[in-house]
CSV table of C-alpha atoms in Angstrom, one decimal:
chain,number,residue,atom,x,y,z
A,1,UNK,CA,0.0,0.0,0.2
A,2,UNK,CA,1.4,3.5,-1.0
A,3,UNK,CA,0.6,6.9,0.3
A,4,UNK,CA,-0.2,9.8,-1.7
A,5,UNK,CA,0.8,13.2,0.2
A,6,UNK,CA,0.0,16.8,-0.9
A,7,UNK,CA,0.3,20.2,0.6
A,8,UNK,CA,-0.3,22.8,-1.9
A,9,UNK,CA,2.2,22.3,-4.6
A,10,UNK,CA,4.1,19.8,-2.7
A,11,UNK,CA,3.1,16.2,-3.4
A,12,UNK,CA,4.7,13.1,-3.3
A,13,UNK,CA,4.1,9.2,-3.4
A,14,UNK,CA,5.8,7.0,-1.0
A,15,UNK,CA,5.9,3.4,-0.2
A,16,UNK,CA,6.1,3.4,3.4
A,17,UNK,CA,5.3,5.6,6.5
A,18,UNK,CA,8.6,6.8,7.5
A,19,UNK,CA,9.2,8.5,4.0
A,20,UNK,CA,6.1,9.9,4.3
A,21,UNK,CA,7.0,11.5,7.7
A,22,UNK,CA,10.2,12.7,6.4
A,23,UNK,CA,8.4,14.4,3.3
A,24,UNK,CA,6.2,16.1,6.0
A,25,UNK,CA,9.1,17.0,8.2
A,26,UNK,CA,11.0,18.9,5.4
A,27,UNK,CA,8.0,21.1,5.1
A,28,UNK,CA,8.3,23.8,8.0
A,29,UNK,CA,4.7,25.1,7.8
A,30,UNK,CA,3.4,21.5,8.9
A,31,UNK,CA,5.5,21.5,12.3
A,32,UNK,CA,5.8,17.7,12.7
A,33,UNK,CA,5.4,16.5,16.1
A,34,UNK,CA,5.2,13.2,17.9
A,35,UNK,CA,1.4,13.1,18.1
A,36,UNK,CA,1.1,14.0,14.4
A,37,UNK,CA,3.6,11.3,13.6
A,38,UNK,CA,1.8,8.7,15.8
A,39,UNK,CA,-1.5,9.6,14.0
A,40,UNK,CA,-0.2,9.2,10.6
A,41,UNK,CA,1.3,6.0,11.5
A,42,UNK,CA,-2.1,4.8,12.9
A,43,UNK,CA,-3.8,5.9,9.7
A,44,UNK,CA,-1.3,3.9,7.5
A,45,UNK,CA,-1.8,0.7,9.6
A,46,UNK,CA,-5.7,0.8,9.4
A,47,UNK,CA,-7.9,-0.7,7.2
A,48,UNK,CA,-9.3,2.6,6.3
A,49,UNK,CA,-9.1,3.5,2.8
A,50,UNK,CA,-10.8,7.1,2.7
A,51,UNK,CA,-8.6,10.1,2.4
A,52,UNK,CA,-7.3,11.8,5.7
A,53,UNK,CA,-6.9,15.6,5.8
A,54,UNK,CA,-4.8,17.4,8.6
A,55,UNK,CA,-5.4,21.0,9.7
A,56,UNK,CA,-2.2,23.3,9.7
A,57,UNK,CA,-4.0,26.5,10.6
A,58,UNK,CA,-7.6,27.8,9.5
A,59,UNK,CA,-8.5,26.8,5.9
A,60,UNK,CA,-5.1,25.1,5.2
A,61,UNK,CA,-4.6,21.5,5.3
A,62,UNK,CA,-2.4,18.5,3.9
A,63,UNK,CA,-3.8,15.3,2.7
A,64,UNK,CA,-2.9,11.6,2.9
A,65,UNK,CA,-4.4,9.0,0.5
A,66,UNK,CA,-4.1,5.4,0.3
A,67,UNK,CA,-3.5,4.0,-3.0
A,68,UNK,CA,-2.4,0.8,-4.8
A,69,UNK,CA,-0.7,3.0,-7.5
A,70,UNK,CA,2.8,2.2,-8.2
A,71,UNK,CA,4.0,5.6,-9.8
A,72,UNK,CA,2.6,9.1,-9.6
A,73,UNK,CA,1.1,8.9,-13.3
A,74,UNK,CA,-0.6,5.8,-12.3
A,75,UNK,CA,-2.2,7.6,-9.4
A,76,UNK,CA,-3.0,10.7,-11.5
A,77,UNK,CA,-4.7,8.6,-14.0
A,78,UNK,CA,-6.5,6.6,-11.5
A,79,UNK,CA,-5.2,3.4,-12.4
A,80,UNK,CA,-4.8,1.9,-9.3
A,81,UNK,CA,-8.1,3.1,-7.4
A,82,UNK,CA,-8.8,0.9,-4.4
A,83,UNK,CA,-11.2,-1.7,-5.8
A,84,UNK,CA,-14.3,-2.9,-4.1
A,85,UNK,CA,-15.8,-6.2,-4.8
A,86,UNK,CA,-18.7,-5.5,-7.2
A,87,UNK,CA,-21.2,-7.3,-4.9
A,88,UNK,CA,-20.6,-5.0,-2.1
A,89,UNK,CA,-20.6,-2.0,-4.0
A,90,UNK,CA,-24.2,-3.1,-5.6
A,91,UNK,CA,-25.3,-3.8,-1.8
A,92,UNK,CA,-24.1,-0.2,-0.7
A,93,UNK,CA,-25.8,1.4,-3.8
A,94,UNK,CA,-29.0,-0.1,-3.4
A,95,UNK,CA,-30.3,-0.8,0.3
A,96,UNK,CA,-33.0,-3.3,1.0
A,97,UNK,CA,-35.9,-0.8,1.2
A,98,UNK,CA,-34.8,0.6,-2.3
A,99,UNK,CA,-34.8,-2.8,-3.7
A,100,UNK,CA,-38.3,-3.6,-2.3
A,101,UNK,CA,-39.7,-0.1,-3.4
A,102,UNK,CA,-39.8,-1.3,-7.2
A,103,UNK,CA,-40.6,-5.0,-6.5
A,104,UNK,CA,-44.1,-5.7,-8.0
A,105,UNK,CA,-46.3,-7.3,-5.8
A,106,UNK,CA,-50.1,-6.8,-6.2
A,107,UNK,CA,-52.2,-6.3,-3.2
A,108,UNK,CA,-52.9,-4.0,-0.3
A,109,UNK,CA,-50.1,-1.8,1.0
A,110,UNK,CA,-49.9,0.7,3.9
A,111,UNK,CA,-47.9,3.9,3.3
A,112,UNK,CA,-46.8,6.3,5.8
A,113,UNK,CA,-45.5,9.7,4.6
A,114,UNK,CA,-44.4,12.5,6.5
A,115,UNK,CA,-44.5,15.9,4.7
A,116,UNK,CA,-44.3,19.7,4.9
A,117,UNK,CA,-48.2,21.0,4.9
A,118,UNK,CA,-49.0,24.6,4.2
A,119,UNK,CA,-51.4,25.9,6.7
A,120,UNK,CA,-53.1,29.2,7.3
A,121,UNK,CA,-52.5,30.6,10.7
A,122,UNK,CA,-55.8,32.2,11.7
A,123,UNK,CA,-54.7,35.0,14.1
A,124,UNK,CA,-52.1,36.3,11.3
A,125,UNK,CA,-53.4,35.5,7.9
A,126,UNK,CA,-50.1,34.2,7.0
A,127,UNK,CA,-49.1,30.8,5.9
A,128,UNK,CA,-46.7,28.3,7.7
A,129,UNK,CA,-45.3,24.8,6.9
A,130,UNK,CA,-46.3,22.2,9.4
A,131,UNK,CA,-44.9,18.8,9.7
A,132,UNK,CA,-47.8,16.3,9.0
A,133,UNK,CA,-47.9,12.7,9.4
A,134,UNK,CA,-50.3,10.7,6.9
A,135,UNK,CA,-50.9,7.0,7.1
A,136,UNK,CA,-53.0,5.4,4.3
A,137,UNK,CA,-54.0,1.9,3.0
A,138,UNK,CA,-54.3,1.6,-0.8
A,139,UNK,CA,-54.2,-1.1,-3.5
A,140,UNK,CA,-51.1,-0.8,-5.5
A,141,UNK,CA,-48.5,-2.9,-7.6
A,142,UNK,CA,-45.4,-2.0,-5.8
A,143,UNK,CA,-44.1,0.4,-3.1
A,144,UNK,CA,-43.5,3.3,-5.7
A,145,UNK,CA,-47.1,3.0,-6.8
A,146,UNK,CA,-48.2,3.1,-3.3
A,147,UNK,CA,-46.1,6.3,-2.8
A,148,UNK,CA,-47.6,7.7,-6.0
A,149,UNK,CA,-51.3,7.0,-5.2
A,150,UNK,CA,-50.8,8.8,-1.7
A,151,UNK,CA,-49.1,11.8,-3.0
A,152,UNK,CA,-51.7,12.2,-6.1
A,153,UNK,CA,-54.4,11.9,-3.3
A,154,UNK,CA,-52.7,14.4,-1.0
A,155,UNK,CA,-52.1,17.0,-3.9
A,156,UNK,CA,-55.6,17.2,-4.7
A,157,UNK,CA,-56.5,18.0,-1.0
A,158,UNK,CA,-53.9,20.2,0.5
A,159,UNK,CA,-52.3,23.6,-0.4
A,160,UNK,CA,-50.1,23.2,-3.8
A,161,UNK,CA,-47.0,24.7,-1.9
A,162,UNK,CA,-46.9,21.7,0.4
A,163,UNK,CA,-43.7,19.8,-0.1
A,164,UNK,CA,-43.7,16.0,-0.1
A,165,UNK,CA,-40.3,13.9,0.5
A,166,UNK,CA,-38.7,11.3,-2.0
A,167,UNK,CA,-40.1,7.9,-2.1
A,168,UNK,CA,-36.4,6.7,-1.5
A,169,UNK,CA,-36.0,8.9,1.5
A,170,UNK,CA,-36.6,8.2,5.4
A,171,UNK,CA,-39.8,10.0,5.3
A,172,UNK,CA,-41.9,7.5,3.4
A,173,UNK,CA,-42.2,3.9,4.7
A,174,UNK,CA,-44.5,1.2,3.4
A,175,UNK,CA,-45.6,-2.3,4.0
A,176,UNK,CA,-47.3,-5.2,2.0
A,177,UNK,CA,-50.4,-6.1,3.9
A,178,UNK,CA,-51.7,-8.9,1.5
A,179,UNK,CA,-53.3,-9.9,-1.5
A,180,UNK,CA,-56.2,-7.9,-2.9
A,181,UNK,CA,-59.4,-9.7,-3.2
């Protein structure tokens, strides 16, 4: 595992932590100390692959990135990006709730939606947004169909300025109740 380090225009690709620490020690503004050295060694030894950013002063940082690249050219061309398995990447890209959202299963669904409803404040004559919890049971072919039916129903009955959440977000939940008779 190699380390890419950059501080403004100073950058390097090193093969071990000692070279990284000596690179940083040569830059006076960074001010290498035992705590920083220990933290860099800990980061290099860990299984974490996200870039690490260290603050030097307000709005001034240096970064360290773990990479499989053998040369600076390979790193710049992103030829050796840390590869995740295709299965784990697909699992992270689509959670079980998102998979169930488009799964076609005809029957009764219960949909729960939390949305921002526009209401008139009687004393002032002004309008304000209120968090509103709405639960409905409907016949649908999938979770997304249930969402669309609920939103269509609400749009016809509440102020047009009301705001509805995405079907993929945390403010919409649904469950399959059973076959339609």
